[in-house]
Coordinates of C-alpha atoms and ligand atoms in Angstrom, one line a residue:
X1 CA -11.8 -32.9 -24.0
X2 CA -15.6 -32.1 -24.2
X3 CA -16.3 -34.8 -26.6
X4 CA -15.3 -37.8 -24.7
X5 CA -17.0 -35.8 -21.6
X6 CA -19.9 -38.3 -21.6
X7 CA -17.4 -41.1 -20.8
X8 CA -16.0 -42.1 -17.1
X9 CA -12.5 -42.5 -16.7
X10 CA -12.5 -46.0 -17.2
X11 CA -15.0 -46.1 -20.4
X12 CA -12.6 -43.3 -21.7
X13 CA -9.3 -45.9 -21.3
X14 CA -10.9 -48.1 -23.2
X15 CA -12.2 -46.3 -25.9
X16 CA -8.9 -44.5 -26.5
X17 CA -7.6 -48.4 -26.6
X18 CA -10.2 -49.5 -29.1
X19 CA -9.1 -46.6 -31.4
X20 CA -5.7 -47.7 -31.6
X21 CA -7.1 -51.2 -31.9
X22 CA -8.9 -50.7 -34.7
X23 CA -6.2 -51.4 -36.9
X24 CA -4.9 -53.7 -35.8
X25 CA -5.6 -57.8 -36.6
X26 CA -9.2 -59.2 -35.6
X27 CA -8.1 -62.7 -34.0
X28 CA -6.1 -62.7 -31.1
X29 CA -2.6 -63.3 -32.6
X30 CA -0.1 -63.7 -29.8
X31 CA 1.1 -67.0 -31.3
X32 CA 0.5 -68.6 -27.8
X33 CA -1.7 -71.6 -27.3
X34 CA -1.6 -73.9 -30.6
X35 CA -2.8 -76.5 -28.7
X36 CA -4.4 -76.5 -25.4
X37 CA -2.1 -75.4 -22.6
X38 CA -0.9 -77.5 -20.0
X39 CA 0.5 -76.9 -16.5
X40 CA -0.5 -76.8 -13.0
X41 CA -2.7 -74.2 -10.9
X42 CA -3.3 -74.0 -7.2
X43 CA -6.7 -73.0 -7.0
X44 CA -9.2 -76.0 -6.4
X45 CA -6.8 -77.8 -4.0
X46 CA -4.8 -75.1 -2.0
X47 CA -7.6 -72.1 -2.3
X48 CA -7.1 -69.1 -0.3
X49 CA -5.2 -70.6 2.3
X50 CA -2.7 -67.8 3.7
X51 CA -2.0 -68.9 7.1
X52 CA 1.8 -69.5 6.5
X53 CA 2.4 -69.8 10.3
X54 CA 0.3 -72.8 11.1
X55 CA 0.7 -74.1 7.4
X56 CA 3.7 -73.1 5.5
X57 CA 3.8 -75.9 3.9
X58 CA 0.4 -76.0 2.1
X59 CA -0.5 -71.8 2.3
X60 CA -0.2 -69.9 -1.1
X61 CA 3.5 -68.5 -0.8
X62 CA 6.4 -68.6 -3.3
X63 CA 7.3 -71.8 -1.4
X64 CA 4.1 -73.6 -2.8
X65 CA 4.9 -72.9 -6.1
X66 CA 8.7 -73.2 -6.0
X67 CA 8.3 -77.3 -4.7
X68 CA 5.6 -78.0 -7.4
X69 CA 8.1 -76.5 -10.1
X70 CA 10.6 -79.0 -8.6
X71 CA 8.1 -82.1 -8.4
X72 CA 7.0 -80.7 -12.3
X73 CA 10.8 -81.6 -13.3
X74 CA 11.5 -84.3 -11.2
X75 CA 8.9 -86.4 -11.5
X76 CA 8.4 -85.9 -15.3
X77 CA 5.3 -83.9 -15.6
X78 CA 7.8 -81.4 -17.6
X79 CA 8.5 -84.1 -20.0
X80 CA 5.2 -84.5 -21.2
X81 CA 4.4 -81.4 -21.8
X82 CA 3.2 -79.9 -18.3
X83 CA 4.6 -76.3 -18.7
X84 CA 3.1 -73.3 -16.9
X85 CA 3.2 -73.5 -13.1
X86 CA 0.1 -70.9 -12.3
X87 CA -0.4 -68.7 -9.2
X88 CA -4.1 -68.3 -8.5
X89 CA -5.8 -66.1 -6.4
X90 CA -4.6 -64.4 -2.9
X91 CA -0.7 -63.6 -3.9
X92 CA -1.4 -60.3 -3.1
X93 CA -0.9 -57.8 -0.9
X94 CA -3.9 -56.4 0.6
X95 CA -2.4 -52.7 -1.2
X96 CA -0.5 -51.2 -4.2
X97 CA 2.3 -49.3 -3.9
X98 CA 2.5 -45.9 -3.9
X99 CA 2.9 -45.3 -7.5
X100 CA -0.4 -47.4 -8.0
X101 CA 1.5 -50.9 -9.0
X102 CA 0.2 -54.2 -7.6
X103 CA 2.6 -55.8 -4.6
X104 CA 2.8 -59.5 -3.7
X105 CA 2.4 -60.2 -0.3
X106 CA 6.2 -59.3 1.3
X107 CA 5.8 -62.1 3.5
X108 CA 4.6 -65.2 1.6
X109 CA 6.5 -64.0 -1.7
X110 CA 9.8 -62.4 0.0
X111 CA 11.3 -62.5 -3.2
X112 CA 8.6 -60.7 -5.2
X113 CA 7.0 -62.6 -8.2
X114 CA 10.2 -61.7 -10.4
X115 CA 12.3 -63.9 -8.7
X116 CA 9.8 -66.7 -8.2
X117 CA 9.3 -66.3 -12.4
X118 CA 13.6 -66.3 -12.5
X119 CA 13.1 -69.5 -10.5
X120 CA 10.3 -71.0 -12.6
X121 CA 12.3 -70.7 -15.7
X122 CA 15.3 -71.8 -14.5
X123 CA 13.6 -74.8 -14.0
X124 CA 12.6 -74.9 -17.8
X125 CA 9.1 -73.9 -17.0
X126 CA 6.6 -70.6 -17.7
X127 CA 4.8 -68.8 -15.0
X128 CA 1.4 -68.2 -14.8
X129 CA -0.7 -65.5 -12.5
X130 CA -4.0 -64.7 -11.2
X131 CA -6.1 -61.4 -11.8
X132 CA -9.6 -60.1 -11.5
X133 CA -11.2 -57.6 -14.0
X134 CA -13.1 -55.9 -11.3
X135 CA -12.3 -53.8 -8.6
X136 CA -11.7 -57.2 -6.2
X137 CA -10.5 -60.4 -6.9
X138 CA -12.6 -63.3 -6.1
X139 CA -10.9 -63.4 -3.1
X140 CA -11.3 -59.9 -2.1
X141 CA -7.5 -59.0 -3.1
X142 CA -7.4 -55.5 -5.1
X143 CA -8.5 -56.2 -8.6
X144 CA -7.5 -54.3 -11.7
X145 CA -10.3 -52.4 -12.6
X146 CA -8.8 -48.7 -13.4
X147 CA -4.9 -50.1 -13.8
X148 CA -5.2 -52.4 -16.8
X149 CA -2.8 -51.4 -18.7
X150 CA -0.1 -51.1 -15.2
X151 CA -1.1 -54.0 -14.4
X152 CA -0.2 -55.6 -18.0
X153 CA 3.2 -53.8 -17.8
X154 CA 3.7 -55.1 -14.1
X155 CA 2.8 -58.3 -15.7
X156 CA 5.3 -58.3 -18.0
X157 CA 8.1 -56.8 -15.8
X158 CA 8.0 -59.6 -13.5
X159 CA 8.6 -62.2 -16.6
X160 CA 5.1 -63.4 -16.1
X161 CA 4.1 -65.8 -19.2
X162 CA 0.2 -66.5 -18.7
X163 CA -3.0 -64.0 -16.8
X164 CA -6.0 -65.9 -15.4
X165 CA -8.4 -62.9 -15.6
X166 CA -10.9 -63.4 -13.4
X167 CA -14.3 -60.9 -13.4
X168 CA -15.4 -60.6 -9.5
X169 CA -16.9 -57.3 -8.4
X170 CA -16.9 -56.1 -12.0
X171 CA -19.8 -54.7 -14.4
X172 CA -20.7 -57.8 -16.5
X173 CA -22.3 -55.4 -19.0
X174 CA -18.0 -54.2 -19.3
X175 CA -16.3 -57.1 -20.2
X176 CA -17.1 -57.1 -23.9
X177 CA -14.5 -54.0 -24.0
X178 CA -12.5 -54.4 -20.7
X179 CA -11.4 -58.3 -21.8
X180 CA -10.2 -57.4 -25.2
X181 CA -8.8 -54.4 -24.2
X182 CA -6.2 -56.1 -21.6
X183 CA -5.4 -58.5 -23.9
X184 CA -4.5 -55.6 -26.1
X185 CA -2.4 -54.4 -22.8
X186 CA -0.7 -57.4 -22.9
X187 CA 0.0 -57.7 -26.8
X188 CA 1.4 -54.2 -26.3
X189 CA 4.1 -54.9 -23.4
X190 CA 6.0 -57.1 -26.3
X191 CA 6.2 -60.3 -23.8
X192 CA 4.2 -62.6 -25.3
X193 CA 1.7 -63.7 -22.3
X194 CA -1.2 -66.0 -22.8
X195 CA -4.0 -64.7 -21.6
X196 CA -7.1 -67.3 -19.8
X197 CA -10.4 -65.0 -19.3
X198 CA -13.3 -65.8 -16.9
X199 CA -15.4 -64.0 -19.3
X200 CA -17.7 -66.2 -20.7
X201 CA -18.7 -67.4 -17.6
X202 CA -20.6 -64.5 -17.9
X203 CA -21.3 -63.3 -20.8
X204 CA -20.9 -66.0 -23.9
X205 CA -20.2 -64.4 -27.1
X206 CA -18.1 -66.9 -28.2
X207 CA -16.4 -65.1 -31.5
X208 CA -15.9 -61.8 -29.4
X209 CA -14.2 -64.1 -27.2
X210 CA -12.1 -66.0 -29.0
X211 CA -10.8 -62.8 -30.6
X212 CA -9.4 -61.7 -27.5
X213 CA -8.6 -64.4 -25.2
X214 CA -6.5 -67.7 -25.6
X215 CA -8.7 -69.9 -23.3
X216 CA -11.9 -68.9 -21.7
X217 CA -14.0 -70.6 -18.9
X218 CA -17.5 -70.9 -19.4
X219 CA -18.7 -73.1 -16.8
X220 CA -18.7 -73.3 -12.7
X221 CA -15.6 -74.0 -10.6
X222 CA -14.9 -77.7 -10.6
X223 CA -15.3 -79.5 -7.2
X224 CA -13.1 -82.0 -5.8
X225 CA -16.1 -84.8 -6.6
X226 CA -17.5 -86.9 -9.6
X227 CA -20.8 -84.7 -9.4
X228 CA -18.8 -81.7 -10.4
X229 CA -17.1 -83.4 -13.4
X230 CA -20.2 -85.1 -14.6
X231 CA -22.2 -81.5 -14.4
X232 CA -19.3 -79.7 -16.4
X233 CA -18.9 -82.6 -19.3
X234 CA -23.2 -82.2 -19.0
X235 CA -22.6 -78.8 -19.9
X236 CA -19.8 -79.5 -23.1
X237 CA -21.9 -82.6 -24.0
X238 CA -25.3 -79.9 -24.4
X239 CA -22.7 -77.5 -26.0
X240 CA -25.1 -74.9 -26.1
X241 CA -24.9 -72.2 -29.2
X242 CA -22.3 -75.1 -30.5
X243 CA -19.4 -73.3 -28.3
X244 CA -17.2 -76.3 -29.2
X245 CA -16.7 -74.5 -32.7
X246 CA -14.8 -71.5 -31.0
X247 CA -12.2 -74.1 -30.0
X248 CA -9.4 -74.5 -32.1
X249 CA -5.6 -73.4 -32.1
X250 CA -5.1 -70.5 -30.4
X251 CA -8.2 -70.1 -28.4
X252 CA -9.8 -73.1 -26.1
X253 CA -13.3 -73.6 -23.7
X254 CA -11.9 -73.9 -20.6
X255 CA -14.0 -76.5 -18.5
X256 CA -11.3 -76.1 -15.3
X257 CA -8.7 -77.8 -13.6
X258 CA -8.1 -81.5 -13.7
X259 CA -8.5 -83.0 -10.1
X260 CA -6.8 -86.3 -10.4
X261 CA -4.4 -87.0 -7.8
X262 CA -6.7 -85.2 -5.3
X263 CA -9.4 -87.1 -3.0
X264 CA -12.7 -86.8 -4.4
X265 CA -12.3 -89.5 -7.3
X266 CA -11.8 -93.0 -7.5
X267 CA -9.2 -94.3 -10.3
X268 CA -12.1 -94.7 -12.5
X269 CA -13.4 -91.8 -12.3
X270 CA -10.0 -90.1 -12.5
X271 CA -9.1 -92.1 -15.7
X272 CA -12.4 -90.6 -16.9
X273 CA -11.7 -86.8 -16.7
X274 CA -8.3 -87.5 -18.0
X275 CA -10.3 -88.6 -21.4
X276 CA -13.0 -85.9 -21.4
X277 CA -10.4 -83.5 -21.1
X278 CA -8.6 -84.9 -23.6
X279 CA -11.9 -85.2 -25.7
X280 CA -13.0 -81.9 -25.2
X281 CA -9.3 -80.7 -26.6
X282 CA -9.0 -78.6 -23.0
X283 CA -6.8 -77.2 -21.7
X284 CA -4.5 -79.2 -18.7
X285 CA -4.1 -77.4 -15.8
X286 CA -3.6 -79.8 -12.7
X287 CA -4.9 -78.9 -9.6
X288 CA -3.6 -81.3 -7.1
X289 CA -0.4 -81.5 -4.4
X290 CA 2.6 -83.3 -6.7
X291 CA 4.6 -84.2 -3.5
X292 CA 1.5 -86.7 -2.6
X293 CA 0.9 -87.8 -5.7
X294 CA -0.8 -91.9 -6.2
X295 CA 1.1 -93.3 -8.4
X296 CA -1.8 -94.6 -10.3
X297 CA -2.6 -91.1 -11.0
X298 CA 0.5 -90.1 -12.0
X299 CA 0.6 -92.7 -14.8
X300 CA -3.2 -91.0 -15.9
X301 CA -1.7 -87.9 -16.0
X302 CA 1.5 -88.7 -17.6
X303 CA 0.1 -90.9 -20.1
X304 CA 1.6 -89.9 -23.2
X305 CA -0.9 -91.1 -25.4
X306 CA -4.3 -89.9 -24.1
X307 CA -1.9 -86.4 -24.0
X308 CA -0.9 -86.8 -27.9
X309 CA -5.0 -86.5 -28.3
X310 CA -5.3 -83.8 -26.6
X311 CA -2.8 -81.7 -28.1
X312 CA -3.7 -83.1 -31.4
X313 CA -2.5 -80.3 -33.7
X314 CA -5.7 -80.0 -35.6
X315 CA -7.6 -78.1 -32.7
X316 CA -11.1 -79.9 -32.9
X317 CA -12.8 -80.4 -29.6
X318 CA -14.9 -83.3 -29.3
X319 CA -18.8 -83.8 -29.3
X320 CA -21.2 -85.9 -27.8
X321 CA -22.3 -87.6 -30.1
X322 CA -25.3 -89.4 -28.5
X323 CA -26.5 -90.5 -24.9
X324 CA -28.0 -93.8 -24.3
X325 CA -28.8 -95.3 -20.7
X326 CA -26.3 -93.9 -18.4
X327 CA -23.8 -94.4 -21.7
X328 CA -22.8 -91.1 -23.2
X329 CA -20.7 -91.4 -26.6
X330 CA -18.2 -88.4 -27.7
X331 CA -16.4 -88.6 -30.5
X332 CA -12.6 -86.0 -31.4
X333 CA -11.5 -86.4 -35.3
X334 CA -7.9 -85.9 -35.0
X335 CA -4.5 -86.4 -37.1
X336 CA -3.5 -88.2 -39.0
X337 CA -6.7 -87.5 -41.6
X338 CA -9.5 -90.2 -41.3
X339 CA -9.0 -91.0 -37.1
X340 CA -11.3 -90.5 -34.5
X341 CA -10.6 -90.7 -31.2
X342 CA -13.9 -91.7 -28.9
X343 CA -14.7 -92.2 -25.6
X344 CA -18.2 -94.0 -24.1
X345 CA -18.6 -92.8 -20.3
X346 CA -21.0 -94.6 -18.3
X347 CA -22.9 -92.4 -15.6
X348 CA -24.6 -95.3 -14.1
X349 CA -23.2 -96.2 -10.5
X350 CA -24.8 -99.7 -10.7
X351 CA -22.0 -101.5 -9.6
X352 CA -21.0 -103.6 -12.9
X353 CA -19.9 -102.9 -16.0
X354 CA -22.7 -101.7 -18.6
X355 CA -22.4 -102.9 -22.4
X356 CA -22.6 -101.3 -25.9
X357 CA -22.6 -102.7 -28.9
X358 CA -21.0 -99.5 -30.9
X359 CA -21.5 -99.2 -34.6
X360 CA -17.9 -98.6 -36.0
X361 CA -19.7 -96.4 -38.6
X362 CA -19.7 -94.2 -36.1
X363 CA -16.1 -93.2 -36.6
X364 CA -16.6 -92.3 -40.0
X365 CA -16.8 -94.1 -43.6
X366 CA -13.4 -95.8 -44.7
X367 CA -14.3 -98.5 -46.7
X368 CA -11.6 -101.1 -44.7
X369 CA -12.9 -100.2 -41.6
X370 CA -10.6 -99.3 -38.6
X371 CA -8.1 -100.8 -36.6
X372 CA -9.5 -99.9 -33.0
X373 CA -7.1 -99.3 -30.1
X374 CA -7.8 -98.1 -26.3
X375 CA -5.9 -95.0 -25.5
X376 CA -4.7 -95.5 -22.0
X377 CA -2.6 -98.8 -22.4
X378 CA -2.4 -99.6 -25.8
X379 CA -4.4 -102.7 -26.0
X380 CA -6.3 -103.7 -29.7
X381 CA -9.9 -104.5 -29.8
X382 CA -9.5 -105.3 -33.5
X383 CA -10.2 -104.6 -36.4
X384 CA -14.0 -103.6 -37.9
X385 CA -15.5 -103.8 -41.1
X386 CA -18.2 -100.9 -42.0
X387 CA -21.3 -101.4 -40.0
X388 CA -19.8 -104.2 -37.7
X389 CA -20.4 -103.6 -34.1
X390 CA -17.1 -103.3 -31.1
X391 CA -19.0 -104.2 -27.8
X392 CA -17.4 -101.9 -25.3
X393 CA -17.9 -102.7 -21.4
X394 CA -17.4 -100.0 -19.4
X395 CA -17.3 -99.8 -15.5
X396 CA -19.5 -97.4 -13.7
X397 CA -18.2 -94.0 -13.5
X398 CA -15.6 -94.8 -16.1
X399 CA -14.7 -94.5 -19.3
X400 CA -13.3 -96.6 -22.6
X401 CA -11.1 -94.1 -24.0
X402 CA -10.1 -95.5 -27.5
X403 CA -8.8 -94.0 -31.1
X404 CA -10.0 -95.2 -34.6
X405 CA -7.8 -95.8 -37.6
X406 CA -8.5 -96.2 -41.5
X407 CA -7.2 -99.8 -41.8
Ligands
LIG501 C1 -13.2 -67.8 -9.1 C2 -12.6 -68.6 -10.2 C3 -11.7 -69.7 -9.6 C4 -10.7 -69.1 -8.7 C5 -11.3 -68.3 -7.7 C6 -10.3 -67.5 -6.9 O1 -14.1 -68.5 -8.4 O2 -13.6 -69.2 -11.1 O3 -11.1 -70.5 -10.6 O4 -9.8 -68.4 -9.5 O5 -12.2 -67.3 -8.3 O6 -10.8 -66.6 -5.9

């Protein structure tokens, strides 16, 4: 057609989609997401390892993600809420097929993505996969820049319940059409699939974004070391534009995996991206080899109640509130109405415990005053009258992780 002659092919898929889309609901509304998802994801501790002959037990094959299903169930990561087991990068074959659709590599997936999805759900669990916006993944795999919406159907053909959409070797200057338009792919496939976009890490409209995408990353990839963590809560803590107000249910800042369990971090430090992410209402995707699990970092990660705070159902993620010393103070109002949940983190790596005296004020103005209680074992540190001051202690690169209620 002469009109749309200006266009390339791919400008002219998408504007054919935003036609159709144009009456059709503003907010992404794919019912997925209500609070911020949970699961685990290869990425930051297997990478791009496909060497299945001199590592089959660690390289990226169905394998891999068939033995953390089973450690997800058996060792009760399920239970608490861990759901999606996520494929990342370098599943696939370095072709399509010959009717254009994207192949798993035959070898380290003999059983094609469809049966590793038949297995994940038999297990009670979703599963999650890995693609790139662009022409490439990240990893150089093909990407699905000109297939979108085959790729969305392939998607949903194999069972596949969540797409990491990464943007490699893509047009930044696209992605304010391409991203919403293959999350209109996958509405359209009727399987409902959440959808995680790289987007923002690119561009960072945050409404245009939360329109189209259920949790978006915004921020480097996380490291297996404190420096990374303490850079990426840095970032949240700036919150630059006020991005923490695009959170809420359905849609969710993505600051990356959680690394506990891994080797870069010491309990401490573990306990403490535990409560930022749980601060920062993020979403909980672990990145980390469940048949090696510490136990100490299994108890972090299963603790039911820093988890009840992050999936608290009304959706608001936390702010730093302020930064003194190496002490920085975020505070996450969450049900039932009147409680705050806070954590003090102390940066400093002087090796002893830093103090605060903490005005309770600071968790709002109930008139009793709270009842204060540390998140990850329970204990009380009383009860405080307005104004009165709880002196916290916390040890270097750690955290007090604690929830306020109206007494
Ligand atoms: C990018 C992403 C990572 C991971 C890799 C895979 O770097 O940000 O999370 O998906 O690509 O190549």
């Amino acid at each position: 057609m002469l009109i749309f002659g200006f266009l390339s092919n791919k400008n002219m898929e998408y504007f054919l989609v935003v036609l159709a889309a144009l009456a059709a609901v503003e907010a992404l509304d794919n019912g997925l997401a209500r609070t911020p998802p949970m699961g685990w994801l290869d990425w930051e501790r297997f990478r791009c390892n496909t060497d299945c002959t001199n590592d089959p037990e660690n390289c990226i094959s169905e394998k891999l993600f068939m033995a953390m299903a089973d450690r997800m169930v058996a060792d009760g990561y399920r239970d608490v809420g861990y759901e999606y087991v996520n494929i990342d990068d370098c599943w696939l074959a370095k072709e399509r097929d010959d009717k254009g659709r994207l192949v798993a590599d035959p070898v380290r997936f003999p059983n094609g993505i469809l049966g590793l999805a038949k297995y994940v759900h038999s297990k009670g669990l979703k599963l999650g996969i890995y693609e790139d916006f662009g022409t490439k993944t990240c990893g150089g795999f093909p990407g699905s820049e000109f297939y979108l919406q085959l790729d969305a159907q392939t998607f949903a053909d194999w069972q596949v319940d969540l797409l990491k959409f990464d943007g490699c070797y893509s047009d930044p200057r696209d992605m304010q059409y391409g991203y919403p338009i293959m999350g209109k792919f996958l509405n359209m496939t009727g399987r409902p699939i959440l959808y995680s976009c790289s987007w923002p890490a690119y561009i960072t409209n945050y409404t245009a974004i939360r329109q189209a995408c259920n949790m978006w990353r915004n921020y480097g990839d996380v490291q297996d070391s404190w420096d990374s963590i303490l850079s990426i809560v840095e970032f949240y803590g700036q919150d630059k534009g006020n991005f923490s107000e695009a959170a809420g249910p359905g849609g969710w800042n993505d600051p990356d995996m959680l690394i506990v369990g891994d080797f870069g971090l010491s309990i401490e430090q573990q306990k403490a991206q535990m409560a930022m992410w749980c601060i920062m209402a993020s979403p909980l995707f672990m990145s980390n080899d469940l048949r090696k699990m510490p136990q100490e970092s299994k108890a972090i990660l299963q603790n039911i109640h820093a988890i009840k705070i992050n999936q608290d159902p009304l959706g608001i993620q936390g702010k730093q509130v302020f930064g003194i010393g190496n002490l920085l103070v975020w505070t996450r109002p969450i049900m039932p109405k009147g409680t705050t949940a806070f954590v003090v983190l102390n940066k400093g790596t002087g090796g002893t415990p830093t103090k605060l005296d903490l005005n309770v004020d600071l968790l709002g103005q109930n008139p009793s005053g709270y009842n204060i209680t540390e998140v990850f074992d329970q204990t009380s540190l009383g009860i405080f009258k307005p104004s009165e001051k709880i002196t916290i202690s916390v040890n270097p690169t750690g955290v007090i992780f604690a929830v306020g209620t109206p007494v």
